[in-house]
XYZ file of C-alpha atoms in Angstrom:
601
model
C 65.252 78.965 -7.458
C 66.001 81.466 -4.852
C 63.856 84.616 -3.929
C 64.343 88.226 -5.297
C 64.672 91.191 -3.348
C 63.206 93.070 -5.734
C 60.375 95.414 -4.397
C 57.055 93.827 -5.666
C 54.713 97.027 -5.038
C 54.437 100.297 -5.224
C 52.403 102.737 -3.256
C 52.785 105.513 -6.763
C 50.365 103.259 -8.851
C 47.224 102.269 -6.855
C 45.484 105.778 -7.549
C 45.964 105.552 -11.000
C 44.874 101.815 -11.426
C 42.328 102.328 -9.457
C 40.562 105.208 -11.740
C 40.384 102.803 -14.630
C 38.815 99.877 -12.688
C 36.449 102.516 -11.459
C 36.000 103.693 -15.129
C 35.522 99.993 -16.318
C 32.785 99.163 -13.457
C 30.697 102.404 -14.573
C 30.536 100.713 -18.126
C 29.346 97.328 -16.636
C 27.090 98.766 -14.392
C 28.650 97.734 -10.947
C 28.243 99.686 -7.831
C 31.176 97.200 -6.691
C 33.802 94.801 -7.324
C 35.744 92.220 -5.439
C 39.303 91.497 -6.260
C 40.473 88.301 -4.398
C 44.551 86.923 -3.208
C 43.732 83.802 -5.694
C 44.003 82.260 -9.015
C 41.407 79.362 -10.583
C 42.774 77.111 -8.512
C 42.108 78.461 -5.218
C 45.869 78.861 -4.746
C 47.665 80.855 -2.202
C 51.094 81.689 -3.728
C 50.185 83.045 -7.438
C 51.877 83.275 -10.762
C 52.912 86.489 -11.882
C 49.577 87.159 -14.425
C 47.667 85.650 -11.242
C 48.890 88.537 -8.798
C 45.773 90.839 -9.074
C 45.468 92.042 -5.819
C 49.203 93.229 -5.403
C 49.178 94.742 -9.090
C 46.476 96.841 -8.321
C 46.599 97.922 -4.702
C 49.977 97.062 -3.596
C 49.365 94.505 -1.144
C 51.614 91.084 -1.243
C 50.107 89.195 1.431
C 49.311 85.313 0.583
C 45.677 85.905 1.837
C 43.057 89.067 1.263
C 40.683 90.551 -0.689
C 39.955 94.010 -2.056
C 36.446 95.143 -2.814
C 36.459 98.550 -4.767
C 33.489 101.107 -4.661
C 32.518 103.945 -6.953
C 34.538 106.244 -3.745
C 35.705 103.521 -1.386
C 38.190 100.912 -1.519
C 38.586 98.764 1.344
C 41.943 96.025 1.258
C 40.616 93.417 4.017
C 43.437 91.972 5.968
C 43.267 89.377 8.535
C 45.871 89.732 11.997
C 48.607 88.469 9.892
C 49.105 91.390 7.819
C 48.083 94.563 9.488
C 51.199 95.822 9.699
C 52.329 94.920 6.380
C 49.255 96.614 4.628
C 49.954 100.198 6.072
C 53.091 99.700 4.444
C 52.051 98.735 0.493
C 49.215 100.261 -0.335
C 48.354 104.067 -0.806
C 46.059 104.705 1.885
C 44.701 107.532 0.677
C 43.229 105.242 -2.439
C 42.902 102.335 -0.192
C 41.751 101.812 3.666
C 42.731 98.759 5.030
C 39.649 96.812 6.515
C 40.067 94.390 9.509
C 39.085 90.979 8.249
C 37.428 88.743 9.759
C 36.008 90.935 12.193
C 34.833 92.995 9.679
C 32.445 90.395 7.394
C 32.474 91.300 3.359
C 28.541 91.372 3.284
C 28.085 93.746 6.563
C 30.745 96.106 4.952
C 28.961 96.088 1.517
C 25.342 96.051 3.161
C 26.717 99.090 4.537
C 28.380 101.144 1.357
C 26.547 100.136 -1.360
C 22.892 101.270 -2.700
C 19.836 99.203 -2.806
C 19.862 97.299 -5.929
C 23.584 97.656 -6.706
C 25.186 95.161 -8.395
C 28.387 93.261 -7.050
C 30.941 92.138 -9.629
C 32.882 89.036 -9.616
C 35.008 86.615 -11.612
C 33.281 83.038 -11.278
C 37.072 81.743 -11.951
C 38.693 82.791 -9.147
C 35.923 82.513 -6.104
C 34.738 79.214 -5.176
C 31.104 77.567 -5.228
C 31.273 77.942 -1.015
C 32.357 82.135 -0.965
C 29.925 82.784 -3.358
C 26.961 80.673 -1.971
C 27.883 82.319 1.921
C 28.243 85.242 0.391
C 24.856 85.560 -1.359
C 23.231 84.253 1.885
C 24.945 86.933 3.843
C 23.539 89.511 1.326
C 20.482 88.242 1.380
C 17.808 90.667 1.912
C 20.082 94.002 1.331
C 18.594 94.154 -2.119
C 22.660 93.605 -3.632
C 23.130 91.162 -6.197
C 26.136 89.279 -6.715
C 27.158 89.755 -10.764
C 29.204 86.860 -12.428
C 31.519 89.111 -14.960
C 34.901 88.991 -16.850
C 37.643 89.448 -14.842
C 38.006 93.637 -14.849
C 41.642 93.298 -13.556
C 42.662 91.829 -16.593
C 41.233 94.279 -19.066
C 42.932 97.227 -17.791
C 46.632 95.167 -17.103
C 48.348 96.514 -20.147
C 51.321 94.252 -19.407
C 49.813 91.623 -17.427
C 52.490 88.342 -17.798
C 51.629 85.692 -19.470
C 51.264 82.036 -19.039
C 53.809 79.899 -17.748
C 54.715 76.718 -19.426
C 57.647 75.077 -17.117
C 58.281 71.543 -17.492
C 56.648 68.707 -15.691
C 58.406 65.828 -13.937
C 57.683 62.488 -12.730
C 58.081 62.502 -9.086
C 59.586 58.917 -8.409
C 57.724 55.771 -6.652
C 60.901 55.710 -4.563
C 59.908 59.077 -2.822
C 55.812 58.619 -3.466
C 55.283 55.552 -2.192
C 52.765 54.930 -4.298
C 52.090 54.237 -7.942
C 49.533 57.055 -10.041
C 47.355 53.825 -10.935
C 46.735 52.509 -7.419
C 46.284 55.914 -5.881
C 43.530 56.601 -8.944
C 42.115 53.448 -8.431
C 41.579 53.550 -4.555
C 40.086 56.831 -5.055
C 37.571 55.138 -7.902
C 36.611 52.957 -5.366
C 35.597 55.773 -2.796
C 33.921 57.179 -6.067
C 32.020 54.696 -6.719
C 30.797 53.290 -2.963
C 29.504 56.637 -2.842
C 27.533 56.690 -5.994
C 29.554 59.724 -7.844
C 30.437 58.989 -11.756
C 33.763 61.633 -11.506
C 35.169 64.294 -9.472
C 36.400 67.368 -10.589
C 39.425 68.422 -9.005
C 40.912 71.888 -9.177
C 43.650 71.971 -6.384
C 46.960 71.831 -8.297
C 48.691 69.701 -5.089
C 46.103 67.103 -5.513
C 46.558 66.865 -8.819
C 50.301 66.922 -8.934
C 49.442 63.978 -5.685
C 47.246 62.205 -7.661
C 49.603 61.985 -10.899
C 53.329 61.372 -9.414
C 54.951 64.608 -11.007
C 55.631 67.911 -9.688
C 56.192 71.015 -11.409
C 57.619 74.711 -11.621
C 54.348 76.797 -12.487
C 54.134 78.688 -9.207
C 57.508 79.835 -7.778
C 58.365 77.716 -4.447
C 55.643 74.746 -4.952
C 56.328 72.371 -7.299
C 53.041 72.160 -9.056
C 51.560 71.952 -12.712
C 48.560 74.444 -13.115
C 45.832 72.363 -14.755
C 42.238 70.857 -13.857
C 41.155 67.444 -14.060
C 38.223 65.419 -14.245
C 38.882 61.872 -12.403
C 36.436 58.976 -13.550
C 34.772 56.037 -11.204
C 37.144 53.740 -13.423
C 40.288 55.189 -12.492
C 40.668 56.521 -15.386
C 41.267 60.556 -15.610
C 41.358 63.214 -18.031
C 44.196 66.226 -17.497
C 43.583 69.700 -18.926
C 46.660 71.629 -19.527
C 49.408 72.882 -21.531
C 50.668 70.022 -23.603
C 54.150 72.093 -24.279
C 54.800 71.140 -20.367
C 54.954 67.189 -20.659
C 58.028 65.832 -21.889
C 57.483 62.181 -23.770
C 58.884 60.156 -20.655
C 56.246 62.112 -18.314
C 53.178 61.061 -20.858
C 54.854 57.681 -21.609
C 54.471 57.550 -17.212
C 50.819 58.657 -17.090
C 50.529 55.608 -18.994
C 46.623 54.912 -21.402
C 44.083 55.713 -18.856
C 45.119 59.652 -18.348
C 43.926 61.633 -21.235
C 45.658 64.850 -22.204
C 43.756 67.751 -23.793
C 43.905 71.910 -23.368
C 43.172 74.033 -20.823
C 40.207 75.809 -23.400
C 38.743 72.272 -23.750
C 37.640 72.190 -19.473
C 34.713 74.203 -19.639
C 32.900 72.345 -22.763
C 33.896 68.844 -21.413
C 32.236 69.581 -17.558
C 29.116 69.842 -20.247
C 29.164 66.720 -21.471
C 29.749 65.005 -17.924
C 27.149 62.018 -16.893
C 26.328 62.768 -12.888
C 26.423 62.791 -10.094
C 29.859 64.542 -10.210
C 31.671 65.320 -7.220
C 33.328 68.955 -6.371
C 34.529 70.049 -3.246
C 32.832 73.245 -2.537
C 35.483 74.823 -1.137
C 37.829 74.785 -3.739
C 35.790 74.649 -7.241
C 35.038 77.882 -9.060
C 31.665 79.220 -8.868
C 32.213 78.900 -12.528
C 32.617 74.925 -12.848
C 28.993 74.437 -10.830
C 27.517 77.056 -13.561
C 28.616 75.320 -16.338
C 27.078 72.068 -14.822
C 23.583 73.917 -13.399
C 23.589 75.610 -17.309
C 23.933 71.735 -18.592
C 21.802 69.943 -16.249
C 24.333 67.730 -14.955
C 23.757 66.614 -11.389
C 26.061 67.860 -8.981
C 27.520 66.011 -5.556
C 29.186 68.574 -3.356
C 32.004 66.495 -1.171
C 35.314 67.169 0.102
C 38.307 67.041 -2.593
C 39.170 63.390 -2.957
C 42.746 64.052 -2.822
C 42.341 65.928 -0.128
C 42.866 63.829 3.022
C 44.640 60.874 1.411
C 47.359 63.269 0.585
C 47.789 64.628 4.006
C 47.689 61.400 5.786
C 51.651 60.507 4.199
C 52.554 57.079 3.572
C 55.581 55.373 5.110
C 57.603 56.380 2.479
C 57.027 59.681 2.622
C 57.324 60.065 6.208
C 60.852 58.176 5.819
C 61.454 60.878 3.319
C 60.380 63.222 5.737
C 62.963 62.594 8.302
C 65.685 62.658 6.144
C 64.868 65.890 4.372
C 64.505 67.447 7.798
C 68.139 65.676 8.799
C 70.016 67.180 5.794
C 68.075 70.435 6.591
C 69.027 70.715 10.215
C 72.460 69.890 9.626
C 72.087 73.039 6.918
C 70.386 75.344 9.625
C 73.087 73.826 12.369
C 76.242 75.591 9.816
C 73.385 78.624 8.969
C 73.317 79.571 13.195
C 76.613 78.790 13.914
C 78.041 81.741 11.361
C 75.054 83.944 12.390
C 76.088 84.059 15.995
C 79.606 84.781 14.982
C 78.848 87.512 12.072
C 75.397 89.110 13.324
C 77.478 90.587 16.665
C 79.895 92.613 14.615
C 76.903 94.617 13.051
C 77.940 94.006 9.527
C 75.311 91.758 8.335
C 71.899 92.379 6.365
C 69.026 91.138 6.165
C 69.730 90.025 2.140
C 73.050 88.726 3.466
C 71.498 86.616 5.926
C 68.998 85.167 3.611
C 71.683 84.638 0.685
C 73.878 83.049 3.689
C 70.564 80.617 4.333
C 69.978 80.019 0.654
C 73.428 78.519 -0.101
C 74.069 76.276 2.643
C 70.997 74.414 1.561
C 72.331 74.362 -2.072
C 75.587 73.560 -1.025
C 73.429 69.898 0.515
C 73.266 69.358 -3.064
C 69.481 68.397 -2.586
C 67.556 71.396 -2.766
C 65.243 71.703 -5.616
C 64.256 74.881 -4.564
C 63.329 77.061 -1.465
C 59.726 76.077 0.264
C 58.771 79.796 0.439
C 60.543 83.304 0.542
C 62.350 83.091 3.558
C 60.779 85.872 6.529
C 63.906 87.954 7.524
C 62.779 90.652 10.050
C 65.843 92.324 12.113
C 63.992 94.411 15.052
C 60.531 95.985 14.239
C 60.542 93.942 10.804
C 60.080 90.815 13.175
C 56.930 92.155 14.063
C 55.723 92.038 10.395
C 54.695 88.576 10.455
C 54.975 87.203 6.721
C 57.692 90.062 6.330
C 59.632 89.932 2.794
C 62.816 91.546 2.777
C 63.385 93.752 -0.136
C 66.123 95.871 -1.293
C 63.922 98.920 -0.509
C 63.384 97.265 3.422
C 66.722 95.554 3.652
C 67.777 96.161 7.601
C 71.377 96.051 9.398
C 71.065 93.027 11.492
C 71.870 95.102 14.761
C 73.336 94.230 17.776
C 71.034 94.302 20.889
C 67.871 93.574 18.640
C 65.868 90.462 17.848
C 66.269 88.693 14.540
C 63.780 86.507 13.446
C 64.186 83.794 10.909
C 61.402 81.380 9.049
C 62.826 79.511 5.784
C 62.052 76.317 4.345
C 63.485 73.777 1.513
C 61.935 71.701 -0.982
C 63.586 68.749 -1.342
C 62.399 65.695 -3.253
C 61.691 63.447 -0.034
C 60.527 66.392 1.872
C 59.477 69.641 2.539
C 60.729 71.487 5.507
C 59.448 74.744 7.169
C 61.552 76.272 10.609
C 61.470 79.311 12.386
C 64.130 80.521 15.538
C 64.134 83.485 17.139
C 67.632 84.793 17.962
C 68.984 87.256 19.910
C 71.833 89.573 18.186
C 74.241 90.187 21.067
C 73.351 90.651 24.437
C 69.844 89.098 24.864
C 67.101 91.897 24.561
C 65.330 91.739 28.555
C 61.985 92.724 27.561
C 61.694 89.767 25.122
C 62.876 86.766 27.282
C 59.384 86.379 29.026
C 57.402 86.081 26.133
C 60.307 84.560 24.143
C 59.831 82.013 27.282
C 55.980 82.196 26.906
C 56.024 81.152 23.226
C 58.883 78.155 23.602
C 56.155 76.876 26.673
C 53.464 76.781 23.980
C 55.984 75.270 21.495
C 56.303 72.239 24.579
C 52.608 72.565 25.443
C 51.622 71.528 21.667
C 54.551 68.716 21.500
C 53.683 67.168 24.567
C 49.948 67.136 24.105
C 48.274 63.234 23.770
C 44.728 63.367 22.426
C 41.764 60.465 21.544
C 41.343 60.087 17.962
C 38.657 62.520 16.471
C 40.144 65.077 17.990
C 40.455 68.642 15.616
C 42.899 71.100 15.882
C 40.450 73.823 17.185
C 40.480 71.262 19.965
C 44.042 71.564 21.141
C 45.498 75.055 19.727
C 45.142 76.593 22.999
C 47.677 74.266 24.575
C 49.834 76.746 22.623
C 48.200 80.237 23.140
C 47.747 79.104 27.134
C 51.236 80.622 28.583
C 50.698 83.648 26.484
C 47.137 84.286 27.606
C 48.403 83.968 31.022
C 50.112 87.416 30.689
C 47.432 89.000 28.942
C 49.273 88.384 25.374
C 48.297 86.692 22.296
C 49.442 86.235 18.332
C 47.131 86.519 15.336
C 47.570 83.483 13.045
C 46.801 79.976 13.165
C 49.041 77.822 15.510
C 50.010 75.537 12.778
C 48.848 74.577 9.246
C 49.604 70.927 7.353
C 52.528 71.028 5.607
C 52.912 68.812 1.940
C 55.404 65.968 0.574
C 57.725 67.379 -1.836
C 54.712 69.729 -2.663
C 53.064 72.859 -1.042
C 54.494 74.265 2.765
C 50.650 75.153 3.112
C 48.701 72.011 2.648
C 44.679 71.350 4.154
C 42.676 69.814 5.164
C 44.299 69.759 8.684
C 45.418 72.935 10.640
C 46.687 73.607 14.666
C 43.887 76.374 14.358
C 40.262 77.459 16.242
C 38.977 77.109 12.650
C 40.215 73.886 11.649
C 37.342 70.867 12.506
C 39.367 68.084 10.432
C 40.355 65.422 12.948
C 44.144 64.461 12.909
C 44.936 61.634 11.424
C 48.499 59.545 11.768
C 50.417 60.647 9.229
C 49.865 63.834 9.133
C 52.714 66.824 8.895
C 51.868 70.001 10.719
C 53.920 72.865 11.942
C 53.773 74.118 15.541
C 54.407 77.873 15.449
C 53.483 79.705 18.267
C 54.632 83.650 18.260
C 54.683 87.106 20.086
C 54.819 90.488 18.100
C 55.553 93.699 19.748
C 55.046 96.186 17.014
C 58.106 98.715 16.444
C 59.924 96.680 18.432
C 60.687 92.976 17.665
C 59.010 89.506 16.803
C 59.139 86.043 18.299
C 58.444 82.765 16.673
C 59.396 79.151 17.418
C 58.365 76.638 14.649
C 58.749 72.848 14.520
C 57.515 70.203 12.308
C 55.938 67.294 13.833
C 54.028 64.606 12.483
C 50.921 62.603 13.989
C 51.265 59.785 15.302
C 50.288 56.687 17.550
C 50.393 57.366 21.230
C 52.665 55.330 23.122
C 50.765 53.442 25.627
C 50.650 54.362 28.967
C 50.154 51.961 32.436
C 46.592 52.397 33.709
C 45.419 53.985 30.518
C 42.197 54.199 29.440
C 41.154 50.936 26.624
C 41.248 54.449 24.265
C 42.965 55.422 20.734
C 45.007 57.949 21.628
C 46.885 60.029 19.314
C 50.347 62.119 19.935
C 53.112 64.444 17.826
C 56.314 63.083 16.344
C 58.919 66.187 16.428
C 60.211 65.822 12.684
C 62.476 69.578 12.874
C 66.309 69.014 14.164
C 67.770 72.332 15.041
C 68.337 73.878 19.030
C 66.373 76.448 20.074
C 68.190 79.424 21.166
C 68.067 79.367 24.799
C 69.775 82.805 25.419
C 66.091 84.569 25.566
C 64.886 82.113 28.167
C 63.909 83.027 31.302
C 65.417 79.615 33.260
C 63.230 80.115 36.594
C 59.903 80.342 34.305
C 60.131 76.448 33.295
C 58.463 74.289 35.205
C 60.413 70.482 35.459
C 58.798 68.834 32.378
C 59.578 71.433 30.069
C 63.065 71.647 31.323
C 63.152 68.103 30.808
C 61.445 68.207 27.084
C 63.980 71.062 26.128
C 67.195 68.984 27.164
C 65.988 65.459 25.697
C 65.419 67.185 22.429
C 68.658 69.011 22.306
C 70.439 66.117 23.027
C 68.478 64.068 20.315
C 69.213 67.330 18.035
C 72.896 66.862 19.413
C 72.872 63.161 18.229
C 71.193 62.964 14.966
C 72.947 65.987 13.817
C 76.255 66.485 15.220
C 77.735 63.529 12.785
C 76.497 65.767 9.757
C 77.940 69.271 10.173
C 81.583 71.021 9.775
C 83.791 70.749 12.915
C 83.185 74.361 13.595
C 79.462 73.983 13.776
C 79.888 71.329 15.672
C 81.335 72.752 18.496
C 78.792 75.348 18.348
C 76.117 72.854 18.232
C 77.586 70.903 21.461
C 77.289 74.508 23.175
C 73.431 75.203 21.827
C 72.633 72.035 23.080
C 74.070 72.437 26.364
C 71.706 72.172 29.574
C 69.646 74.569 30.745
């Protein structure tokens, strides 16, 4: 259940690794090869035999690519990770490329030969890289090579398969039977003239059925593809040792088991049009259709937005999984401000601290994601995993940074606070204060229906920009039921042209990194929601943000004078709601800590 501090990577084996994929390329005839931060399911966090990238250059970022030359070797990184990369891989075998500033196709245009050919495993790049990549290459006389996957035939003791156990995730928390959900999304299937969909995204498919999983370490998904029919009906393609009797007995007569081996041959024998979502199907899928004739519908997942937009069940579950976990985080803060000042304290200690106060709810089915840790400069390293190699004194006069999570079977929850160890830190209150006015900015903010988050995310950036500052991720990304802490279609990002939707969860996570020095991040949950109305209004939809995370924000970094009245106002109505919903719920000793967090300011 809970992470290991284990170090994942080494910087000793890239060189060697690297020779034999080199050696392996000269046989097939490639002048390059890419090695992408995926699996066939287009999934950020990876199985062990899935973890390609780190095994052979180091790198344990959730997002990247590596594209390997005859001499040259580049790792491409975006913002989130350029820190972190200098660290893992040997950069005398690898050179860490700035992505995307630095586009695949312009860096390959520009290393490799006329005529070379560019290797890549249909399985684990969808139909929509390939296709933008061949139209970015287009003209440089490269050609992009389907081949086996090279990674595997030199990984000597590559894992193997996991089998964990399904389970039937309950109508009570779903709030919505498998049947109706697969016949609504017939329906859509049908109006639009599509005979199936393919689907490939282990969420939608764990959505789509009721269960949830243990495949991939912190998301509670089933690896497995599936073919859904315009009569409901659906036919599942995985490991049969991982359904128990009561899970088939629940899928009921119109799912259809059958093996994993068995996926390829049936997309053959499919009657179109079938629908894939180009941005998540493996190049692979649409050649086995093209080599078949079958006619092909490229559309957006199915799955896709009905499982973002959550159900009033869910969103019931919602609340009180982020409840139980505030009251969790409340007892978590309260020993860290009277431990972290006495300079004892690690970062493993702090995480193991974190880790069994949500056990101890007696809820927690496991940990949403390996919880970020980063005591001074490590706060800088924004998806920083502690290790026992990296492991930090939590010192005082420095900035710690935590961002942790819980799965829970109503809910998934995903916070970050930024806490000062000690005497506050001066050169980190004004952005500290920067980032919490973003935080407000992006809670506050009403906006018309069919509005995107590219629209709004610089509500968030604003008070940063102001001072000439800025952070390089996405604002906020859409956050799953019971399921995965990074769910789409949705994101609080200049990328992201999805309109929200009521009902969907999203986190609001605006940051400042100083490198060698410290990190700041404030993350909340919110959900979308129905604007109240207002008197003399526009006759307009208007949409708004439901604030679904319970814990105070550490006002010690603050810079009081920087607030302007409404955000003074925001800050103390939401302590005191923090103050009331979860002051019944914790020890008497965090409770008196909580009624001082949640003082005025």
């Amino acid at each position: 259940m809970f992470q290991s501090f284990a170090a994942e990577s080494s910087t000793e084996t890239g060189a060697v690794r690297l020779a034999a994929l080199r050696a392996l390329m000269a046989i097939e005839g490639l002048a390059a090869y890419i090695v992408p931060q995926t699996d066939a399911h287009q999934g950020e966090y990876l199985a062990p035999r899935d973890a390609r990238l780190a095994w052979l250059t180091g790198f344990t970022g959730s997002a990247g690519f590596a594209i390997v030359l005859a001499r040259k070797a580049g790792v491409f990184v975006d913002g989130r990770y350029r820190v972190q990369v200098r660290t893992e891989v040997d950069t005398a075998a690898f050179t860490p490329v700035h992505w995307p500033e630095t586009k695949p196709a312009d860096w390959l245009a520009e290393h490799v030969p006329n005529g070379g050919r560019v290797g890549f495993d249909p399985w684990l790049h969808s139909q929509k890289q390939i296709a933008e990549l061949e139209a970015a290459l287009e003209g440089h006389g490269l050609v992009l090579w389907p081949t086996r996957n090279l990674v595997d035939a030199i990984w000597a003791d590559q894992p193997g398969t996991v089998l964990a156990p399904a389970s039937i995730h309950p109508i009570e928390y779903a709030g919505e039977a498998s049947s109706a959900k697969r016949a609504r999304l017939a329906e859509a299937l049908r109006g639009a003239g599509h005979k199936a969909a393919v689907l490939t995204l282990t969420d939608s498919i764990a959505w789509l059925l009721n269960i949830r999983g243990a495949d991939i370490a912190h998301n509670p998904v089933v690896q497995a593809f599936a073919v859904l029919h315009d009569t409901g009906q659906l036919t599942l393609f995985a490991a049969a040792a991982k359904f128990s009797p009561d899970v088939l007995e629940h899928f009921g007569p119109e799912v259809r088991l059958r093996p994993f081996a068995a996926f390829a041959p049936a997309l053959r024998g499919l009657v179109g049009p079938v629908r894939v979502d180009p941005a998540s199907v493996p190049r692979q899928v649409v050649l086995e259709f093209d080599e078949a004739g079958v006619e092909v519908a490229f559309a957006d997942d199915p799955c896709i937005l009905p499982k973002a937009c959550k159900n009033p069940v869910e969103l019931a579950g919602a609340r009180a999984a982020h409840r139980r976990d505030g009251a969790a985080m409340v007892e978590f803060l309260a020993w860290l401000d009277a431990e972290a000042p006495k300079g004892g304290l690690t970062e493993i200690e702090v995480v193991r601290r974190l880790e069994g106060l949500r056990a101890a709810t007696n809820a927690l089915r496991e940990i949403a994601f390996d919880t970020i840790c980063g005591a001074g400069a490590n706060g800088a390293i924004v998806h920083y995993r502690v290790s026992e190699a990296s492991n930090a004194r939590v010192v005082p006069g420095e900035i710690l940074l935590v961002d942790s999570g819980g799965q829970y079977a109503d809910g998934t929850t995903d916070i970050t606070r930024t806490l000062p160890v000690g005497p506050p830190r001066e050169d980190a209150r004004a952005p500290y204060t920067r980032v919490l006015q973003g935080l407000i900015a992006m809670t506050r903010a009403r906006f018309p229906r069919g509005v995107a988050g590219r629209d709004i995310e610089a509500l968030a950036r604003f008070p940063l920009w102001l001072a000439g500052q800025d952070y390089d991720h996405g604002t906020g990304h859409g956050v799953g039921s019971y399921l995965c802490v990074h769910e789409g279609p949705a994101r609080l990002s200049r990328l992201s042209e999805v309109p929200l939707q009521p009902g969907m969860i999203l986190s609001n996570e605006p940051g400042y990194y100083r490198e060698g020095a410290f990190g700041i991040r404030i993350e909340n949950l919110m959900v979308v929601v129905e604007a109240a109305a207002l008197e003399g209004a526009d006759a307009r939809a208007m949409l708004a943000f439901e604030t679904l995370t319970l814990v105070p924000i550490d006002t010690r970094l603050i810079v009081a004078e920087m607030l302007t009245g409404p955000e003074r106002d925001w800050l103390n109505a939401y302590h005191a709601r923090v103050l009331a919903e979860i002051g019944p719920r914790v020890s008497p000793e965090a409770l008196r800590w909580l009624v001082d967090a949640c003082a005025g300011v």
